[in-house]
Amino acid sequence: MPTEATDTDAGPPPGRPPANTAAATLSAPQLHALFDILTRYETYYEVQDFRDPDTIFAYGTPFVERKPPASTGNGNRDQQEGKDENDATGSTPTNVVYARQSRSPILHMLFNKTVMTLPPAQTLPPAFWHVRVQGIMAQLAEAELSESYDQGAMGTRKMLATAASALVESLGRGALGGYPAHPTSKQDKTLTERTYDTTNAADFARAWDDVLRAAVYDNLVDELFAYAATHPDMEGHSPAVAAAADYIIVHIAEFLHYVFVLSPNGRYLTKLVDSVQLLVPYSLVRQTLRVSNAATMINGMMKLLLAKLSVGGLTNWIGLTSTADDGMNLLQRIVSLVLSYDASNFKKAADKIEKEKTASKAQLAAIREHLARPRAYHEAVRNESLTKASSANDGYHASMVVAILESVDPSLTSSLTESQHAQLAQYYAALLSVHDRRELTNVFCRQSPDLFTQAVRDGVAAFDPIIRGIHDKIDLKEHVSDIEGFINEFIEISKGTKPASKTSKNEDRILPTIKDYVKLLRRNRHLLYKWLHRVAHDTPDIRETFRRWAIETIKMFRGPGAPKSANRDETPTASTERKSDLGDSRLEGSAGAMDPDLRALFASLPADVQTNVVSVLDEQVAYLAALDEAAAQQRQILLDKINAPSSSAEDESASSSSPSSKQAPGSGRFIARWQELLDDNVIGPGTAYGPLRHGKDVAHITAPGKTGASPSGAGNSGGPNGLIGGGSNASSSKSNLRKFDGGFLSGISSALSSRNTSPERTPTPIPASAATPGRIDVGPRPPNVLPVVDALGTQFRQLLVERTSRANGAGEGQ
């Protein structure tokens, strides 16, 4: 068991204060605010914690509790798990031990209740989880991918990690507290009888709420499976389902617009998707799918995607060698080509800095020496930069470049100029980008044994009965062509359209709006409905299998007092719903099933701490109310724009608006809460000595050297302002900096200071005239909730660990 897990999993602290009998009671809104804060920080802590190689070994089922073996220097790591277990047959080994208490309780709960209960997942061999997947996860952590603090900006991995956390925290709250059993207004009609005005924001949201409630507490899931078997259009079920489908489309469009347009990395991601799309052999896939025999087709597809032809592979197969590099298959070749192309661009950027000779050879050598040192050394240097204040100003910290030079040779900083510091910061970021891509290539494409290929084979074998059943009844070539066409259309929209003006530069494109993505999804939704209808109609056995899984899975969002099952034979009625213990409290916005636990945690605090916590909770209640009000207004603005008659001049004006203009960025909490996580990440100083920055201070930074970066005119990388958002940019944003002091870097909230940064950095700021929009305004700013996290974060985490341990106790001893 890892040391970190021992402290967390040892049980409640022996010194926990007894319940305060004179404690103030929390109202329902305060309980909801407390639940929101604690689940938010806990979820992101768990997501960030996967940067530690020990985390996956303290995760619990289905991953084993075992220390990873020492890794080699070339990225080929021998997996001891594969040597002492029956890898070929997938039989259950006798020496497997699972962690008794999970180090990631929320993620563990959701994963085991959703993914692990999928019918194909139940047929996977044990080695798939604790050899293949666990090995890959451990190697990704061991790879020590770059930190946002070091890079001086946030990128693709950080953006996706925070997005995943914002989504998972909502699912976690639903699974822990239950979805509200009762609507906020009386419903006299059944779901199929209700009508909604989808141009009205309140009605639009109410439709989604009614559909979720009917799915969780009624038999809507069952009805949708039955309806899909007889009708090709899912939205014909009822006006509520049609409105809910449109609700999903609008939110997906918002997400895509945020990632591919508003994000500084949007153009890079578009180019990345385009590069992968060009490398996928759709023609060969369609030809293989034409084979009528399912077994032959599957075998041919595996040879197309996973076959390797190399001398190393031949000698391994014969038995002359066992760990020789056996080359790459098609999937690995695609990954390798995309990553190596990016790595070469950043290597060129680093070489260019070396040739400019602004920084001395000794300084450049010190940066390279730092990168070659072990993980513990990197963490020590980063911590030195985080914690050591400048002697001239207590609020200023040494940048990573200064910390690195001082750790190698303190004399290197004696004559460090601003231009040298800027060049060294870019040089360090470029080398980190190269390192990240090489490590990702090693993990997925160059390991021996090849865990990635083995995992794909296991996955296909688990889906084999489903693939056979579908292949016998459905022409899969048509649906592959549908996917190809949709992705091509998506790429073209994300690239933007050329301006009508002939004076505009060829590369200056008009960026897409949310409305463009909504139109794309609406045009192509019938492709999904067609697929669901054919599977449900032509393969009833498969439909029934997934129907049972969906009905069982949705139960985890029910609150206490709900019926134990929901199927066509037992449907909760309005009268049974009114008996739920959850409904009355959730009508007022409490924490549902977690109310008693949260009240007990709060009651254990001393009276003075309770007073401080209540004050923060009141601020959080006001913030959530203001956020919901702002989101409702944005939702209405967005719906008005989407439903307005199309006008090329209007669309162009909306697309090319300046970063300061509002573009209805968020019609719900998700975008706003996602932006909070991005804004709160701690970033290193932009100058040799300066204040710590946060995500919102570097939101405008991108990398002109990366593929698909912003067009020319996006700034030069040589000057001080090109220093990872440094110089004037740091000072200009100082007034907008929401204070998160040293407490933010400790305890449960320390996860927000690092982890999962983008590997693609040689950043420069984007001027106002550039096409890439800047940070968007998401409405009210949240209060400082650190007093609540510091007071109750550890106890809440321990509570979840104990609940997860009890819920999965039977399975962990297998």
PDB file of C-alpha atoms in Angstrom, residues 612-754:
ATOM      1  CA  ASN A 612     -16.546  30.908   9.460  1.00  0.00           C
ATOM      2  CA  VAL A 613     -17.912  27.977   7.455  1.00  0.00           C
ATOM      3  CA  VAL A 614     -21.477  29.282   7.600  1.00  0.00           C
ATOM      4  CA  SER A 615     -20.303  32.658   6.346  1.00  0.00           C
ATOM      5  CA  VAL A 616     -18.621  31.060   3.338  1.00  0.00           C
ATOM      6  CA  LEU A 617     -21.638  28.824   2.685  1.00  0.00           C
ATOM      7  CA  ASP A 618     -23.902  31.863   2.578  1.00  0.00           C
ATOM      8  CA  GLU A 619     -21.620  33.407  -0.027  1.00  0.00           C
ATOM      9  CA  GLN A 620     -21.661  30.163  -2.012  1.00  0.00           C
ATOM     10  CA  VAL A 621     -25.476  30.030  -1.876  1.00  0.00           C
ATOM     11  CA  ALA A 622     -25.649  33.566  -3.260  1.00  0.00           C
ATOM     12  CA  TYR A 623     -23.055  32.709  -5.907  1.00  0.00           C
ATOM     13  CA  LEU A 624     -24.900  29.599  -7.118  1.00  0.00           C
ATOM     14  CA  ALA A 625     -28.155  31.533  -7.290  1.00  0.00           C
ATOM     15  CA  ALA A 626     -26.489  34.321  -9.262  1.00  0.00           C
ATOM     16  CA  LEU A 627     -24.789  31.788 -11.513  1.00  0.00           C
ATOM     17  CA  ASP A 628     -28.070  30.040 -12.299  1.00  0.00           C
ATOM     18  CA  GLU A 629     -29.724  33.385 -13.032  1.00  0.00           C
ATOM     19  CA  ALA A 630     -26.884  34.418 -15.342  1.00  0.00           C
ATOM     20  CA  ALA A 631     -26.950  31.005 -17.037  1.00  0.00           C
ATOM     21  CA  ALA A 632     -30.698  31.332 -17.646  1.00  0.00           C
ATOM     22  CA  GLN A 633     -30.155  34.723 -19.259  1.00  0.00           C
ATOM     23  CA  GLN A 634     -27.338  33.357 -21.399  1.00  0.00           C
ATOM     24  CA  ARG A 635     -29.530  30.396 -22.346  1.00  0.00           C
ATOM     25  CA  GLN A 636     -32.234  32.717 -23.614  1.00  0.00           C
ATOM     26  CA  ILE A 637     -29.718  34.825 -25.550  1.00  0.00           C
ATOM     27  CA  LEU A 638     -28.280  31.671 -27.085  1.00  0.00           C
ATOM     28  CA  LEU A 639     -31.689  30.298 -28.058  1.00  0.00           C
ATOM     29  CA  ASP A 640     -32.622  33.638 -29.622  1.00  0.00           C
ATOM     30  CA  LYS A 641     -29.462  33.535 -31.733  1.00  0.00           C
ATOM     31  CA  ILE A 642     -29.934  29.909 -32.720  1.00  0.00           C
ATOM     32  CA  ASN A 643     -33.558  30.365 -33.718  1.00  0.00           C
ATOM     33  CA  ALA A 644     -33.038  33.685 -35.477  1.00  0.00           C
ATOM     34  CA  PRO A 645     -33.128  33.705 -39.321  1.00  0.00           C
ATOM     35  CA  SER A 646     -29.714  33.031 -40.795  1.00  0.00           C
ATOM     36  CA  SER A 647     -27.827  36.073 -42.030  1.00  0.00           C
ATOM     37  CA  SER A 648     -24.319  35.812 -43.383  1.00  0.00           C
ATOM     38  CA  ALA A 649     -23.513  39.358 -42.345  1.00  0.00           C
ATOM     39  CA  GLU A 650     -24.880  38.754 -38.849  1.00  0.00           C
ATOM     40  CA  ASP A 651     -23.036  35.448 -38.495  1.00  0.00           C
ATOM     41  CA  GLU A 652     -19.776  37.004 -39.672  1.00  0.00           C
ATOM     42  CA  SER A 653     -20.163  39.841 -37.209  1.00  0.00           C
ATOM     43  CA  ALA A 654     -20.841  37.432 -34.358  1.00  0.00           C
ATOM     44  CA  SER A 655     -17.930  35.211 -35.312  1.00  0.00           C
ATOM     45  CA  SER A 656     -15.356  37.916 -35.620  1.00  0.00           C
ATOM     46  CA  SER A 657     -16.359  39.846 -32.550  1.00  0.00           C
ATOM     47  CA  SER A 658     -13.624  40.892 -30.195  1.00  0.00           C
ATOM     48  CA  PRO A 659     -12.697  38.795 -27.152  1.00  0.00           C
ATOM     49  CA  SER A 660     -14.436  41.254 -24.866  1.00  0.00           C
ATOM     50  CA  SER A 661     -17.819  40.793 -26.504  1.00  0.00           C
ATOM     51  CA  LYS A 662     -20.232  38.309 -24.971  1.00  0.00           C
ATOM     52  CA  GLN A 663     -21.055  35.319 -27.171  1.00  0.00           C
ATOM     53  CA  ALA A 664     -23.553  33.535 -24.893  1.00  0.00           C
ATOM     54  CA  PRO A 665     -20.813  31.128 -23.753  1.00  0.00           C
ATOM     55  CA  GLY A 666     -22.714  29.157 -21.144  1.00  0.00           C
ATOM     56  CA  SER A 667     -26.355  28.167 -20.892  1.00  0.00           C
ATOM     57  CA  GLY A 668     -25.779  26.073 -17.774  1.00  0.00           C
ATOM     58  CA  ARG A 669     -23.406  25.595 -14.867  1.00  0.00           C
ATOM     59  CA  PHE A 670     -21.013  23.308 -16.728  1.00  0.00           C
ATOM     60  CA  ILE A 671     -19.067  25.871 -18.757  1.00  0.00           C
ATOM     61  CA  ALA A 672     -18.866  28.268 -15.832  1.00  0.00           C
ATOM     62  CA  ARG A 673     -17.652  25.621 -13.369  1.00  0.00           C
ATOM     63  CA  TRP A 674     -15.190  24.325 -15.968  1.00  0.00           C
ATOM     64  CA  GLN A 675     -13.853  27.849 -16.424  1.00  0.00           C
ATOM     65  CA  GLU A 676     -13.432  28.131 -12.642  1.00  0.00           C
ATOM     66  CA  LEU A 677     -11.139  25.105 -12.590  1.00  0.00           C
ATOM     67  CA  LEU A 678      -9.085  26.502 -15.444  1.00  0.00           C
ATOM     68  CA  ASP A 679      -8.904  29.949 -13.866  1.00  0.00           C
ATOM     69  CA  ASP A 680      -7.776  28.632 -10.478  1.00  0.00           C
ATOM     70  CA  ASN A 681      -4.790  26.601 -11.672  1.00  0.00           C
ATOM     71  CA  VAL A 682      -1.540  28.027 -10.361  1.00  0.00           C
ATOM     72  CA  ILE A 683       0.971  29.079 -13.035  1.00  0.00           C
ATOM     73  CA  GLY A 684       4.574  30.106 -12.494  1.00  0.00           C
ATOM     74  CA  PRO A 685       5.703  33.752 -12.598  1.00  0.00           C
ATOM     75  CA  GLY A 686       6.023  35.317 -16.035  1.00  0.00           C
ATOM     76  CA  THR A 687       9.251  37.128 -15.156  1.00  0.00           C
ATOM     77  CA  ALA A 688      12.404  36.095 -13.330  1.00  0.00           C
ATOM     78  CA  TYR A 689      10.825  37.208 -10.066  1.00  0.00           C
ATOM     79  CA  GLY A 690       7.139  37.940  -9.921  1.00  0.00           C
ATOM     80  CA  PRO A 691       3.771  36.989  -8.452  1.00  0.00           C
ATOM     81  CA  LEU A 692       2.283  33.576  -9.038  1.00  0.00           C
ATOM     82  CA  ARG A 693      -0.223  33.660 -11.843  1.00  0.00           C
ATOM     83  CA  HIS A 694      -3.427  31.720 -12.360  1.00  0.00           C
ATOM     84  CA  GLY A 695      -5.153  30.186 -15.332  1.00  0.00           C
ATOM     85  CA  LYS A 696      -7.166  33.264 -16.207  1.00  0.00           C
ATOM     86  CA  ASP A 697      -3.953  35.292 -16.460  1.00  0.00           C
ATOM     87  CA  VAL A 698      -2.592  33.077 -19.250  1.00  0.00           C
ATOM     88  CA  ALA A 699      -5.862  32.224 -21.008  1.00  0.00           C
ATOM     89  CA  HIS A 700      -4.791  34.259 -24.045  1.00  0.00           C
ATOM     90  CA  ILE A 701      -1.527  32.363 -24.571  1.00  0.00           C
ATOM     91  CA  THR A 702      -1.035  29.977 -27.461  1.00  0.00           C
ATOM     92  CA  ALA A 703       1.890  28.512 -29.348  1.00  0.00           C
ATOM     93  CA  PRO A 704       2.511  29.856 -32.861  1.00  0.00           C
ATOM     94  CA  GLY A 705       4.948  27.028 -33.518  1.00  0.00           C
ATOM     95  CA  LYS A 706       2.407  24.271 -33.100  1.00  0.00           C
ATOM     96  CA  THR A 707       0.514  22.885 -36.065  1.00  0.00           C
ATOM     97  CA  GLY A 708      -2.640  24.810 -36.777  1.00  0.00           C
ATOM     98  CA  ALA A 709      -1.697  27.666 -34.447  1.00  0.00           C
ATOM     99  CA  SER A 710      -3.014  31.146 -34.918  1.00  0.00           C
ATOM    100  CA  PRO A 711      -2.102  32.915 -38.120  1.00  0.00           C
ATOM    101  CA  SER A 712       0.788  35.209 -38.649  1.00  0.00           C
ATOM    102  CA  GLY A 713       0.578  38.297 -36.587  1.00  0.00           C
ATOM    103  CA  ALA A 714      -0.098  36.317 -33.433  1.00  0.00           C
ATOM    104  CA  GLY A 715       2.992  37.687 -31.881  1.00  0.00           C
ATOM    105  CA  ASN A 716       6.689  36.899 -31.851  1.00  0.00           C
ATOM    106  CA  SER A 717       8.316  34.486 -29.523  1.00  0.00           C
ATOM    107  CA  GLY A 718      11.471  36.413 -29.025  1.00  0.00           C
ATOM    108  CA  GLY A 719      10.522  39.411 -26.930  1.00  0.00           C
ATOM    109  CA  PRO A 720       9.701  39.645 -23.252  1.00  0.00           C
ATOM    110  CA  ASN A 721       5.992  39.552 -23.930  1.00  0.00           C
ATOM    111  CA  GLY A 722       6.493  36.190 -25.562  1.00  0.00           C
ATOM    112  CA  LEU A 723       7.669  34.792 -22.262  1.00  0.00           C
ATOM    113  CA  ILE A 724       4.881  32.403 -21.465  1.00  0.00           C
ATOM    114  CA  GLY A 725       2.490  35.227 -20.867  1.00  0.00           C
ATOM    115  CA  GLY A 726       5.061  37.266 -19.008  1.00  0.00           C
ATOM    116  CA  GLY A 727       5.963  40.919 -18.972  1.00  0.00           C
ATOM    117  CA  SER A 728       3.142  43.365 -19.326  1.00  0.00           C
ATOM    118  CA  ASN A 729       0.541  40.653 -19.541  1.00  0.00           C
ATOM    119  CA  ALA A 730       1.156  39.548 -15.987  1.00  0.00           C
ATOM    120  CA  SER A 731       0.902  43.058 -14.637  1.00  0.00           C
ATOM    121  CA  SER A 732      -2.141  44.008 -16.718  1.00  0.00           C
ATOM    122  CA  SER A 733      -4.111  41.080 -15.385  1.00  0.00           C
ATOM    123  CA  LYS A 734      -2.982  41.617 -11.801  1.00  0.00           C
ATOM    124  CA  SER A 735      -5.990  43.733 -10.930  1.00  0.00           C
ATOM    125  CA  ASN A 736      -8.314  40.964 -12.050  1.00  0.00           C
ATOM    126  CA  LEU A 737      -6.573  38.268 -10.060  1.00  0.00           C
ATOM    127  CA  ARG A 738      -8.859  36.585  -7.587  1.00  0.00           C
ATOM    128  CA  LYS A 739      -6.798  35.808  -4.521  1.00  0.00           C
ATOM    129  CA  PHE A 740      -5.970  32.217  -3.739  1.00  0.00           C
ATOM    130  CA  ASP A 741      -3.255  32.321  -1.157  1.00  0.00           C
ATOM    131  CA  GLY A 742      -0.859  29.697   0.149  1.00  0.00           C
ATOM    132  CA  GLY A 743      -3.690  27.615   1.578  1.00  0.00           C
ATOM    133  CA  PHE A 744      -4.638  26.834  -1.971  1.00  0.00           C
ATOM    134  CA  LEU A 745      -1.394  24.900  -2.325  1.00  0.00           C
ATOM    135  CA  SER A 746      -1.972  22.644   0.653  1.00  0.00           C
ATOM    136  CA  GLY A 747      -4.379  19.981   1.820  1.00  0.00           C
ATOM    137  CA  ILE A 748      -7.053  18.576  -0.407  1.00  0.00           C
ATOM    138  CA  SER A 749      -7.011  21.618  -2.686  1.00  0.00           C
ATOM    139  CA  SER A 750      -3.320  21.289  -3.537  1.00  0.00           C
ATOM    140  CA  ALA A 751      -4.280  19.391  -6.654  1.00  0.00           C
ATOM    141  CA  LEU A 752      -5.178  22.653  -8.335  1.00  0.00           C
ATOM    142  CA  SER A 753      -1.568  23.774  -8.370  1.00  0.00           C
ATOM    143  CA  SER A 754      -0.298  21.253 -10.921  1.00  0.00           C
TER     144      SER A 754
END
